[in-house]
PDB file of C-alpha atoms in Angstrom:
ATOM      1  CA  MET A 566      -6.811  17.033 -13.059  1.00 41.00           C
ATOM      2  CA  SER A 567      -9.751  17.051 -10.392  1.00 46.00           C
ATOM      3  CA  GLY A 568     -11.237  20.532  -9.724  1.00 46.00           C
ATOM      4  CA  THR A 569     -12.063  18.992  -6.207  1.00 46.00           C
ATOM      5  CA  VAL A 570      -8.751  18.733  -4.371  1.00 49.00           C
ATOM      6  CA  HIS A 571      -9.753  21.579  -1.724  1.00 61.00           C
ATOM      7  CA  LEU A 572     -12.777  19.138  -0.489  1.00 76.00           C
ATOM      8  CA  PRO A 573     -12.687  17.407   2.460  1.00 85.00           C
ATOM      9  CA  VAL A 574     -11.293  13.526   2.115  1.00 88.00           C
ATOM     10  CA  GLY A 575     -13.878  11.435   0.703  1.00 88.00           C
ATOM     11  CA  GLN A 576     -16.315  14.024   0.548  1.00 93.00           C
ATOM     12  CA  GLU A 577     -16.463  13.824  -3.397  1.00 94.00           C
ATOM     13  CA  ALA A 578     -17.176   9.751  -2.791  1.00 95.00           C
ATOM     14  CA  ILE A 579     -20.154  10.728  -0.777  1.00 95.00           C
ATOM     15  CA  GLU A 580     -21.844  12.850  -3.083  1.00 94.00           C
ATOM     16  CA  ALA A 581     -21.106  10.239  -5.725  1.00 94.00           C
ATOM     17  CA  LYS A 582     -21.683   7.101  -3.712  1.00 95.00           C
ATOM     18  CA  GLY A 583     -24.132   8.402  -0.628  1.00 95.00           C
ATOM     19  CA  TRP A 584     -22.522   7.956   2.926  1.00 96.00           C
ATOM     20  CA  MET A 585     -22.886   4.531   3.109  1.00 95.00           C
ATOM     21  CA  GLY A 586     -21.440   3.851  -0.318  1.00 95.00           C
ATOM     22  CA  ALA A 587     -18.284   6.133   0.690  1.00 96.00           C
ATOM     23  CA  HIS A 588     -17.896   4.004   4.341  1.00 96.00           C
ATOM     24  CA  LYS A 589     -19.012   0.644   3.131  1.00 97.00           C
ATOM     25  CA  TYR A 590     -15.473  -1.200   4.175  1.00 97.00           C
ATOM     26  CA  LEU A 591     -14.731   0.983   7.014  1.00 97.00           C
ATOM     27  CA  ILE A 592     -18.178   0.237   8.579  1.00 97.00           C
ATOM     28  CA  LEU A 593     -17.660  -3.633   7.943  1.00 98.00           C
ATOM     29  CA  ARG A 594     -14.150  -3.419   9.425  1.00 98.00           C
ATOM     30  CA  ARG A 595     -15.630  -1.949  12.614  1.00 97.00           C
ATOM     31  CA  LEU A 596     -18.292  -4.599  12.938  1.00 98.00           C
ATOM     32  CA  ALA A 597     -15.797  -7.425  12.370  1.00 97.00           C
ATOM     33  CA  GLN A 598     -13.900  -5.904  15.177  1.00 97.00           C
ATOM     34  CA  LEU A 599     -16.382  -5.843  17.464  1.00 96.00           C
ATOM     35  CA  THR A 600     -17.648  -9.010  16.748  1.00 96.00           C
ATOM     36  CA  PHE A 601     -14.192 -10.921  17.741  1.00 95.00           C
ATOM     37  CA  LEU A 602     -13.812  -8.628  20.610  1.00 94.00           C
ATOM     38  CA  GLY A 603     -17.415  -9.254  21.373  1.00 94.00           C
ATOM     39  CA  LEU A 604     -17.334 -13.266  21.412  1.00 95.00           C
ATOM     40  CA  PHE A 605     -14.211 -12.876  23.742  1.00 94.00           C
ATOM     41  CA  LEU A 606     -16.310 -10.709  26.130  1.00 93.00           C
ATOM     42  CA  LEU A 607     -19.238 -12.723  26.296  1.00 95.00           C
ATOM     43  CA  GLY A 608     -17.680 -15.539  28.793  1.00 94.00           C
ATOM     44  CA  PRO A 609     -16.423 -12.618  31.292  1.00 92.00           C
ATOM     45  CA  TRP A 610     -18.982 -10.074  31.161  1.00 92.00           C
ATOM     46  CA  PHE A 611     -22.137 -12.455  30.584  1.00 94.00           C
ATOM     47  CA  GLY A 612     -21.439 -16.161  31.339  1.00 95.00           C
ATOM     48  CA  ILE A 613     -21.737 -17.098  27.661  1.00 96.00           C
ATOM     49  CA  TRP A 614     -18.581 -19.130  26.989  1.00 95.00           C
ATOM     50  CA  TRP A 615     -18.683 -19.831  23.499  1.00 96.00           C
ATOM     51  CA  VAL A 616     -15.036 -18.792  23.254  1.00 95.00           C
ATOM     52  CA  LYS A 617     -12.767 -19.276  26.157  1.00 94.00           C
ATOM     53  CA  GLY A 618      -9.384 -16.865  25.739  1.00 91.00           C
ATOM     54  CA  ASN A 619      -8.659 -13.887  23.928  1.00 90.00           C
ATOM     55  CA  LEU A 620      -6.625 -13.382  20.568  1.00 91.00           C
ATOM     56  CA  THR A 621      -3.368 -14.688  21.866  1.00 92.00           C
ATOM     57  CA  GLY A 622      -4.682 -18.132  22.554  1.00 92.00           C
ATOM     58  CA  SER A 623      -8.797 -19.242  22.365  1.00 94.00           C
ATOM     59  CA  LEU A 624     -11.075 -22.283  22.269  1.00 94.00           C
ATOM     60  CA  THR A 625     -14.477 -22.202  20.734  1.00 95.00           C
ATOM     61  CA  PHE A 626     -17.311 -24.301  21.594  1.00 95.00           C
ATOM     62  CA  GLU A 627     -14.792 -26.232  23.601  1.00 93.00           C
ATOM     63  CA  THR A 628     -13.835 -27.723  19.995  1.00 94.00           C
ATOM     64  CA  LEU A 629     -11.718 -25.144  17.862  1.00 95.00           C
ATOM     65  CA  PRO A 630      -8.407 -23.748  19.175  1.00 96.00           C
ATOM     66  CA  LEU A 631      -6.968 -20.989  17.800  1.00 95.00           C
ATOM     67  CA  THR A 632      -3.515 -19.778  18.588  1.00 96.00           C
ATOM     68  CA  ASP A 633      -1.378 -16.625  17.616  1.00 96.00           C
ATOM     69  CA  PRO A 634       1.311 -18.012  15.746  1.00 97.00           C
ATOM     70  CA  PHE A 635       3.445 -14.866  16.545  1.00 97.00           C
ATOM     71  CA  VAL A 636       2.814 -15.848  20.460  1.00 96.00           C
ATOM     72  CA  LEU A 637       3.691 -19.449  19.712  1.00 96.00           C
ATOM     73  CA  LEU A 638       6.937 -18.691  17.780  1.00 97.00           C
ATOM     74  CA  GLN A 639       7.983 -16.255  20.576  1.00 97.00           C
ATOM     75  CA  GLY A 640       7.301 -19.790  23.214  1.00 96.00           C
ATOM     76  CA  MET A 641       9.624 -21.717  20.904  1.00 96.00           C
ATOM     77  CA  PHE A 642      12.230 -19.028  21.212  1.00 96.00           C
ATOM     78  CA  ALA A 643      11.826 -19.391  24.624  1.00 95.00           C
ATOM     79  CA  GLN A 644      12.703 -23.087  24.421  1.00 93.00           C
ATOM     80  CA  HIS A 645       8.748 -23.782  25.410  1.00 91.00           C
ATOM     81  CA  TRP A 646       7.558 -26.493  22.874  1.00 89.00           C
ATOM     82  CA  PRO A 647       4.054 -26.145  22.659  1.00 89.00           C
ATOM     83  CA  GLU A 648       1.132 -28.716  23.208  1.00 91.00           C
ATOM     84  CA  MET A 649      -0.256 -30.123  20.053  1.00 94.00           C
ATOM     85  CA  THR A 650      -3.565 -28.242  20.829  1.00 94.00           C
ATOM     86  CA  ALA A 651      -1.691 -24.896  20.854  1.00 94.00           C
ATOM     87  CA  LEU A 652       0.505 -26.137  17.471  1.00 95.00           C
ATOM     88  CA  ILE A 653      -2.911 -27.185  15.843  1.00 96.00           C
ATOM     89  CA  GLY A 654      -4.382 -23.731  16.506  1.00 96.00           C
ATOM     90  CA  ALA A 655      -1.293 -21.638  15.491  1.00 96.00           C
ATOM     91  CA  LEU A 656      -1.358 -23.971  11.956  1.00 97.00           C
ATOM     92  CA  ILE A 657      -4.949 -23.061  11.505  1.00 96.00           C
ATOM     93  CA  VAL A 658      -4.790 -19.034  12.480  1.00 96.00           C
ATOM     94  CA  GLY A 659      -1.138 -19.164  10.476  1.00 95.00           C
ATOM     95  CA  GLY A 660      -2.818 -20.813   7.259  1.00 95.00           C
ATOM     96  CA  VAL A 661      -5.880 -18.800   7.129  1.00 95.00           C
ATOM     97  CA  TYR A 662      -4.017 -15.646   7.380  1.00 95.00           C
ATOM     98  CA  ALA A 663      -1.302 -16.720   4.798  1.00 94.00           C
ATOM     99  CA  ILE A 664      -3.837 -17.542   2.303  1.00 94.00           C
ATOM    100  CA  ILE A 665      -6.238 -15.079   2.930  1.00 93.00           C
ATOM    101  CA  GLY A 666      -3.580 -11.978   3.430  1.00 91.00           C
ATOM    102  CA  GLY A 667      -1.432 -11.400   6.771  1.00 90.00           C
ATOM    103  CA  ARG A 668      -2.122  -7.666   7.402  1.00 95.00           C
ATOM    104  CA  VAL A 669      -6.325  -8.392   7.393  1.00 96.00           C
ATOM    105  CA  TYR A 670      -5.343  -9.034  10.795  1.00 96.00           C
ATOM    106  CA  CYS A 671      -4.529  -5.776  11.239  1.00 96.00           C
ATOM    107  CA  SER A 672      -7.556  -3.777   9.742  1.00 96.00           C
ATOM    108  CA  TRP A 673     -10.109  -6.313  10.369  1.00 97.00           C
ATOM    109  CA  VAL A 674      -9.434  -7.903  13.636  1.00 96.00           C
ATOM    110  CA  CYS A 675      -6.797  -6.007  15.824  1.00 96.00           C
ATOM    111  CA  PRO A 676      -8.919  -4.231  18.443  1.00 94.00           C
ATOM    112  CA  ILE A 677      -6.012  -1.439  18.355  1.00 95.00           C
ATOM    113  CA  ASN A 678      -6.829  -0.355  15.143  1.00 96.00           C
ATOM    114  CA  PRO A 679      -9.954   1.739  15.971  1.00 96.00           C
ATOM    115  CA  ILE A 680      -7.638   3.308  18.730  1.00 96.00           C
ATOM    116  CA  THR A 681      -5.067   4.353  15.995  1.00 96.00           C
ATOM    117  CA  ASP A 682      -7.662   5.303  13.357  1.00 96.00           C
ATOM    118  CA  GLY A 683      -9.081   7.539  15.882  1.00 96.00           C
ATOM    119  CA  ALA A 684      -5.691   8.755  16.683  1.00 96.00           C
ATOM    120  CA  HIS A 685      -5.262   9.686  12.981  1.00 95.00           C
ATOM    121  CA  TRP A 686      -8.526  11.413  12.970  1.00 94.00           C
ATOM    122  CA  VAL A 687      -7.414  13.749  16.099  1.00 95.00           C
ATOM    123  CA  HIS A 688      -4.007  14.375  14.572  1.00 95.00           C
ATOM    124  CA  ASP A 689      -5.539  15.730  11.078  1.00 91.00           C
ATOM    125  CA  LYS A 690      -8.155  17.557  12.985  1.00 91.00           C
ATOM    126  CA  LEU A 691      -5.190  19.518  14.940  1.00 93.00           C
ATOM    127  CA  GLY A 692      -3.670  20.165  11.849  1.00 90.00           C
ATOM    128  CA  MET A 693       0.020  18.636  13.117  1.00 88.00           C
ATOM    129  CA  GLN A 694       2.441  17.816  10.724  1.00 88.00           C
ATOM    130  CA  LYS A 695       3.267  14.269  10.287  1.00 84.00           C
ATOM    131  CA  GLY A 696       6.221  14.206  13.004  1.00 86.00           C
ATOM    132  CA  TRP A 697       8.955  11.838  13.556  1.00 89.00           C
ATOM    133  CA  GLN A 698       8.912   8.987  10.743  1.00 88.00           C
ATOM    134  CA  PRO A 699      11.049   6.088  11.972  1.00 88.00           C
ATOM    135  CA  LYS A 700      12.283   3.684   8.621  1.00 90.00           C
ATOM    136  CA  ARG A 701       9.553   1.207   7.920  1.00 85.00           C
ATOM    137  CA  THR A 702      12.220  -1.487   8.309  1.00 91.00           C
ATOM    138  CA  THR A 703      11.717  -0.513  12.527  1.00 95.00           C
ATOM    139  CA  ARG A 704       9.015  -2.906  13.019  1.00 95.00           C
ATOM    140  CA  TYR A 705      10.607  -5.585  11.991  1.00 96.00           C
ATOM    141  CA  TRP A 706      14.048  -4.910  13.920  1.00 96.00           C
ATOM    142  CA  ILE A 707      11.617  -4.813  17.053  1.00 97.00           C
ATOM    143  CA  LEU A 708      10.227  -8.108  15.530  1.00 97.00           C
ATOM    144  CA  GLY A 709      13.755  -9.659  15.549  1.00 97.00           C
ATOM    145  CA  THR A 710      14.423  -7.949  19.011  1.00 97.00           C
ATOM    146  CA  VAL A 711      11.368  -9.562  20.451  1.00 97.00           C
ATOM    147  CA  LEU A 712      12.488 -13.135  19.538  1.00 97.00           C
ATOM    148  CA  LEU A 713      15.919 -12.463  20.615  1.00 98.00           C
ATOM    149  CA  VAL A 714      14.370 -11.248  24.216  1.00 97.00           C
ATOM    150  CA  SER A 715      12.261 -14.265  24.352  1.00 97.00           C
ATOM    151  CA  ALA A 716      15.206 -16.452  23.547  1.00 97.00           C
ATOM    152  CA  ALA A 717      17.324 -14.806  26.616  1.00 97.00           C
ATOM    153  CA  THR A 718      14.695 -14.539  28.863  1.00 96.00           C
ATOM    154  CA  GLY A 719      12.583 -17.780  28.550  1.00 96.00           C
ATOM    155  CA  THR A 720       9.302 -15.497  28.329  1.00 94.00           C
ATOM    156  CA  ILE A 721       6.946 -14.639  25.644  1.00 95.00           C
ATOM    157  CA  ALA A 722       8.652 -11.302  25.622  1.00 95.00           C
ATOM    158  CA  TRP A 723       5.764  -8.942  23.709  1.00 95.00           C
ATOM    159  CA  GLU A 724       3.109  -9.915  25.810  1.00 91.00           C
ATOM    160  CA  VAL A 725       4.527  -8.154  28.874  1.00 90.00           C
ATOM    161  CA  ILE A 726       3.587  -4.419  26.963  1.00 90.00           C
ATOM    162  CA  ASN A 727       1.249  -5.592  23.900  1.00 93.00           C
ATOM    163  CA  PRO A 728      -1.533  -3.529  23.839  1.00 92.00           C
ATOM    164  CA  ILE A 729      -3.710  -5.771  22.128  1.00 91.00           C
ATOM    165  CA  SER A 730      -3.910  -8.072  25.260  1.00 88.00           C
ATOM    166  CA  MET A 731      -3.460  -4.844  27.551  1.00 88.00           C
ATOM    167  CA  LEU A 732      -6.783  -3.688  25.884  1.00 89.00           C
ATOM    168  CA  HIS A 733      -8.439  -7.194  26.371  1.00 85.00           C
ATOM    169  CA  ARG A 734      -7.645  -7.232  30.046  1.00 81.00           C
ATOM    170  CA  GLY A 735      -8.702  -3.433  30.658  1.00 83.00           C
ATOM    171  CA  LEU A 736     -12.236  -4.200  29.267  1.00 84.00           C
ATOM    172  CA  ILE A 737     -12.227  -7.467  31.348  1.00 79.00           C
ATOM    173  CA  PHE A 738     -10.758  -6.078  34.740  1.00 75.00           C
ATOM    174  CA  GLY A 739     -11.502  -2.684  34.489  1.00 71.00           C
ATOM    175  CA  ILE A 740      -9.539   0.612  34.517  1.00 62.00           C
ATOM    176  CA  GLY A 741      -6.012  -0.144  35.545  1.00 70.00           C
ATOM    177  CA  SER A 742      -2.340   0.251  34.439  1.00 74.00           C
ATOM    178  CA  ALA A 743      -2.963  -1.666  31.431  1.00 75.00           C
ATOM    179  CA  TRP A 744      -4.904   0.944  30.029  1.00 81.00           C
ATOM    180  CA  THR A 745      -1.710   2.947  29.977  1.00 86.00           C
ATOM    181  CA  PHE A 746      -0.001   0.716  27.153  1.00 87.00           C
ATOM    182  CA  VAL A 747      -3.189   1.847  25.299  1.00 90.00           C
ATOM    183  CA  LEU A 748      -3.013   5.356  26.089  1.00 92.00           C
ATOM    184  CA  VAL A 749       0.647   5.318  24.927  1.00 93.00           C
ATOM    185  CA  VAL A 750      -0.305   3.812  21.298  1.00 95.00           C
ATOM    186  CA  PHE A 751      -3.165   6.792  20.833  1.00 96.00           C
ATOM    187  CA  VAL A 752      -0.644   9.648  22.146  1.00 96.00           C
ATOM    188  CA  PHE A 753       2.250   8.296  20.132  1.00 96.00           C
ATOM    189  CA  ASP A 754       0.137   8.499  17.071  1.00 96.00           C
ATOM    190  CA  VAL A 755      -1.372  11.736  17.524  1.00 96.00           C
ATOM    191  CA  PHE A 756       1.619  13.894  18.618  1.00 95.00           C
ATOM    192  CA  VAL A 757       4.715  12.094  17.693  1.00 95.00           C
ATOM    193  CA  SER A 758       4.075   9.951  14.868  1.00 94.00           C
ATOM    194  CA  ARG A 759       1.559  10.174  12.479  1.00 93.00           C
ATOM    195  CA  ARG A 760       0.307   6.465  11.850  1.00 93.00           C
ATOM    196  CA  GLY A 761       3.231   5.687  13.638  1.00 94.00           C
ATOM    197  CA  TRP A 762       2.697   2.715  15.835  1.00 96.00           C
ATOM    198  CA  CYS A 763       0.872   0.322  13.186  1.00 93.00           C
ATOM    199  CA  GLY A 764       3.288   1.633  10.242  1.00 91.00           C
ATOM    200  CA  HIS A 765       6.643   1.327  11.926  1.00 93.00           C
ATOM    201  CA  ILE A 766       6.534   0.211  15.250  1.00 95.00           C
ATOM    202  CA  CYS A 767       4.272  -2.673  15.818  1.00 96.00           C
ATOM    203  CA  PRO A 768       5.820  -6.091  15.414  1.00 96.00           C
ATOM    204  CA  VAL A 769       2.519  -7.865  15.269  1.00 96.00           C
ATOM    205  CA  GLY A 770       1.786  -6.266  12.090  1.00 95.00           C
ATOM    206  CA  ALA A 771       5.288  -7.205  10.770  1.00 96.00           C
ATOM    207  CA  PHE A 772       4.783 -10.525  11.298  1.00 97.00           C
ATOM    208  CA  TYR A 773       1.473 -10.464   9.720  1.00 96.00           C
ATOM    209  CA  GLY A 774       2.934  -8.901   7.020  1.00 95.00           C
ATOM    210  CA  LEU A 775       5.736 -11.414   6.167  1.00 95.00           C
ATOM    211  CA  LEU A 776       3.062 -14.164   6.772  1.00 94.00           C
ATOM    212  CA  GLY A 777       1.179 -12.715   3.870  1.00 93.00           C
ATOM    213  CA  GLN A 778       3.573 -12.333   1.145  1.00 92.00           C
ATOM    214  CA  LYS A 779       1.882 -14.618  -0.968  1.00 93.00           C
ATOM    215  CA  ALA A 780      -1.943 -13.974  -0.177  1.00 94.00           C
ATOM    216  CA  LEU A 781      -4.688 -14.142  -2.381  1.00 95.00           C
ATOM    217  CA  LEU A 782      -6.716 -11.045  -1.623  1.00 95.00           C
ATOM    218  CA  ARG A 783      -5.230  -7.944  -3.043  1.00 96.00           C
ATOM    219  CA  VAL A 784      -6.727  -4.545  -3.938  1.00 97.00           C
ATOM    220  CA  SER A 785      -6.467  -3.401  -7.663  1.00 97.00           C
ATOM    221  CA  ALA A 786      -6.274  -0.131  -9.239  1.00 96.00           C
ATOM    222  CA  VAL A 787      -8.123  -1.744 -12.148  1.00 95.00           C
ATOM    223  CA  ASN A 788     -10.093   1.516 -13.429  1.00 96.00           C
ATOM    224  CA  ARG A 789      -6.582   3.851 -12.637  1.00 96.00           C
ATOM    225  CA  ALA A 790      -7.374   5.242 -16.070  1.00 94.00           C
ATOM    226  CA  ALA A 791     -10.379   7.290 -14.874  1.00 94.00           C
ATOM    227  CA  CYS A 792      -7.830   8.700 -11.782  1.00 94.00           C
ATOM    228  CA  ASP A 793      -8.561  12.741 -11.428  1.00 91.00           C
ATOM    229  CA  ASP A 794      -5.700  13.059  -8.902  1.00 91.00           C
ATOM    230  CA  CYS A 795      -7.915  13.959  -5.754  1.00 92.00           C
ATOM    231  CA  MET A 796      -5.348  12.211  -3.906  1.00 93.00           C
ATOM    232  CA  ASP A 797      -8.072  10.936  -1.434  1.00 95.00           C
ATOM    233  CA  CYS A 798      -6.827   7.269  -1.702  1.00 96.00           C
ATOM    234  CA  PHE A 799      -3.427   8.532  -0.409  1.00 95.00           C
ATOM    235  CA  ALA A 800      -4.745  10.120   2.268  1.00 93.00           C
ATOM    236  CA  VAL A 801      -6.589   7.621   4.228  1.00 95.00           C
ATOM    237  CA  CYS A 802      -4.382   4.738   3.238  1.00 95.00           C
ATOM    238  CA  PRO A 803      -2.540   3.531   6.175  1.00 93.00           C
ATOM    239  CA  GLU A 804       0.368   2.312   4.083  1.00 94.00           C
ATOM    240  CA  MET A 805       0.294   5.089   1.394  1.00 91.00           C
ATOM    241  CA  HIS A 806       3.407   3.790  -0.102  1.00 93.00           C
ATOM    242  CA  VAL A 807       1.531   0.835  -1.620  1.00 95.00           C
ATOM    243  CA  ILE A 808      -0.834   2.712  -3.831  1.00 96.00           C
ATOM    244  CA  SER A 809       1.779   4.392  -6.358  1.00 94.00           C
ATOM    245  CA  PRO A 810       3.139   1.351  -8.122  1.00 94.00           C
ATOM    246  CA  ALA A 811      -0.377  -0.063  -9.066  1.00 95.00           C
ATOM    247  CA  LEU A 812      -2.204   3.530  -9.485  1.00 95.00           C
ATOM    248  CA  ARG A 813       0.606   5.409 -11.544  1.00 92.00           C
ATOM    249  CA  GLY A 814       1.700   2.212 -13.288  1.00 90.00           C
ATOM    250  CA  LYS A 815       1.634   1.714 -17.322  1.00 91.00           C
ATOM    251  CA  THR A 816      -0.718  -0.433 -19.213  1.00 89.00           C
ATOM    252  CA  ALA A 817       1.805  -2.924 -19.005  1.00 90.00           C
ATOM    253  CA  ASP A 818       2.349  -3.018 -15.110  1.00 92.00           C
ATOM    254  CA  THR A 819       0.168  -4.693 -12.899  1.00 94.00           C
ATOM    255  CA  PRO A 820      -2.910  -2.545 -11.219  1.00 96.00           C
ATOM    256  CA  LEU A 821      -2.805  -5.194  -8.525  1.00 96.00           C
ATOM    257  CA  ILE A 822      -1.432  -3.983  -4.840  1.00 96.00           C
ATOM    258  CA  LEU A 823       1.217  -6.626  -4.396  1.00 94.00           C
ATOM    259  CA  SER A 824       2.967  -5.138  -1.208  1.00 94.00           C
ATOM    260  CA  PRO A 825       2.679  -7.164   2.049  1.00 92.00           C
ATOM    261  CA  ASP A 826       2.366  -3.771   4.075  1.00 94.00           C
ATOM    262  CA  CYS A 827      -1.068  -3.389   2.470  1.00 95.00           C
ATOM    263  CA  THR A 828      -3.654  -4.179   5.100  1.00 96.00           C
ATOM    264  CA  ASN A 829      -6.508  -4.755   2.673  1.00 96.00           C
ATOM    265  CA  CYS A 830      -8.567  -2.164   4.780  1.00 96.00           C
ATOM    266  CA  GLY A 831     -10.968  -0.968   1.527  1.00 96.00           C
ATOM    267  CA  ARG A 832     -10.741   2.773   2.742  1.00 96.00           C
ATOM    268  CA  CYS A 833      -9.310   3.471  -0.976  1.00 97.00           C
ATOM    269  CA  ILE A 834     -12.326   1.592  -2.343  1.00 97.00           C
ATOM    270  CA  ASP A 835     -14.551   3.799  -0.083  1.00 97.00           C
ATOM    271  CA  VAL A 836     -13.282   7.130  -0.888  1.00 97.00           C
ATOM    272  CA  CYS A 837     -12.822   6.986  -4.611  1.00 96.00           C
ATOM    273  CA  ALA A 838     -15.653   8.898  -6.228  1.00 95.00           C
ATOM    274  CA  VAL A 839     -14.688   7.333  -9.756  1.00 95.00           C
ATOM    275  CA  ASP A 840     -14.205   3.612  -8.509  1.00 95.00           C
ATOM    276  CA  VAL A 841     -10.403   3.226  -9.514  1.00 96.00           C
ATOM    277  CA  PHE A 842      -9.979   0.300  -6.663  1.00 97.00           C
ATOM    278  CA  LYS A 843     -11.739  -2.884  -6.195  1.00 97.00           C
ATOM    279  CA  PHE A 844     -11.127  -6.135  -4.274  1.00 97.00           C
ATOM    280  CA  SER A 845      -9.418  -8.768  -6.301  1.00 96.00           C
ATOM    281  CA  HIS A 846      -6.939 -11.669  -6.046  1.00 95.00           C
ATOM    282  CA  ARG A 847      -3.472 -12.273  -6.484  1.00 94.00           C
ATOM    283  CA  PHE A 848      -3.845 -13.954 -10.247  1.00 94.00           C
ATOM    284  CA  ASP A 849      -6.452 -11.517 -11.538  1.00 93.00           C
ATOM    285  CA  THR A 850      -5.070 -10.626 -15.146  1.00 90.00           C
ATOM    286  CA  ALA A 851      -7.670  -8.078 -16.395  1.00 86.00           C
ATOM    287  CA  SER A 852      -6.669  -5.562 -18.283  1.00 84.00           C
ATOM    288  CA  ALA A 853      -5.984  -1.945 -16.913  1.00 90.00           C
ATOM    289  CA  PRO A 854      -4.866   0.705 -19.256  1.00 91.00           C
ATOM    290  CA  GLY A 855      -2.639   3.292 -17.434  1.00 86.00           C
ATOM    291  CA  ARG A 856      -3.547   6.848 -16.913  1.00 78.00           C
ATOM    292  CA  VAL A 857      -3.992   9.568 -19.623  1.00 74.00           C
ATOM    293  CA  ALA A 858      -0.859  11.797 -19.159  1.00 65.00           C
ATOM    294  CA  ARG A 859      -1.424  14.806 -17.181  1.00 60.00           C
ATOM    295  CA  SER A 860      -0.463  18.280 -18.460  1.00 53.00           C
ATOM    296  CA  LYS A 861      -0.230  19.912 -15.213  1.00 49.00           C
ATOM    297  CA  PRO A 862       1.497  18.606 -12.039  1.00 45.00           C
ATOM    298  CA  LEU A 863      -0.701  17.626  -9.072  1.00 49.00           C
ATOM    299  CA  SER A 864      -1.856  20.946  -7.207  1.00 44.00           C
ATOM    300  CA  LYS A 865       0.217  21.787  -4.164  1.00 40.00           C
ATOM    301  CA  SER A 866      -2.913  21.561  -2.043  1.00 40.00           C
ATOM    302  CA  GLY A 867      -3.554  17.562  -3.020  1.00 41.00           C
ATOM    303  CA  ALA A 868       0.041  16.725  -2.487  1.00 38.00           C
ATOM    304  CA  SER A 869       0.131  18.019   0.967  1.00 38.00           C
ATOM    305  CA  ARG A 870      -2.788  16.250   1.965  1.00 43.00           C
ATOM    306  CA  ALA A 871      -1.090  13.124   1.324  1.00 44.00           C
ATOM    307  CA  ALA A 872       2.594  13.515   2.240  1.00 38.00           C
TER     308      ALA A 872
END
């Protein structure tokens, strides 16, 4: 058992790999999120119209159409058959996420992710309990409800309150009621439910999780035998339940994290001082011996951080 469970989360990795090495994928994610958001804002802010539109639907260099397939699906439920351009755009976006990993959208593209990550940081700094935790199937019920409401009202229902769209509008048109929805998400994650929005509520994440059920990109606990039970990977993972099957598995069990709930954020790779995890692919058959049996149970302090 590691004797470092009392250290702040990620500190052991910083000492072993340096600050940049222990935050590599976090930094890359923030750069990716800023890049995608920046491309959409170049036109409204600076008159450089490389990309017209937003994450709902866009046209790049007057040539490449991209459409959020969840928005298109709502439109179809609302009995609005899409134009060919929108349909092609949805097939492109849906195909990319189906191959790479559906919830890559959540951790590498969605502009709400830094807000929910910030809420989690505040939640931890305040030392608050995890709060109300609805079942993880809740987001799928909400997804179904959104589609039913779209069918009943003839509208793209989720866009009325979608914080992603509201954030985009707020950045373009300035402070207004749009920011209320973004603030609600932040307050919800800080005071009501730890990592509640992305993990339990958001139907967009639920949709992309379903889309990426058989995606290629996966995180592998290939070096799980070296795990020292520091629990830092569980502490930083936004969907910590995905880790155990791969990390705690026996030699005969796959070390791949195959759950569609995994966002492929890479934080488990960042904070692991002994490099248990790495990015891999669904068909990786590399040998991964199981962990050495522990003579003592996990210390209470280590377990509490990941509870």
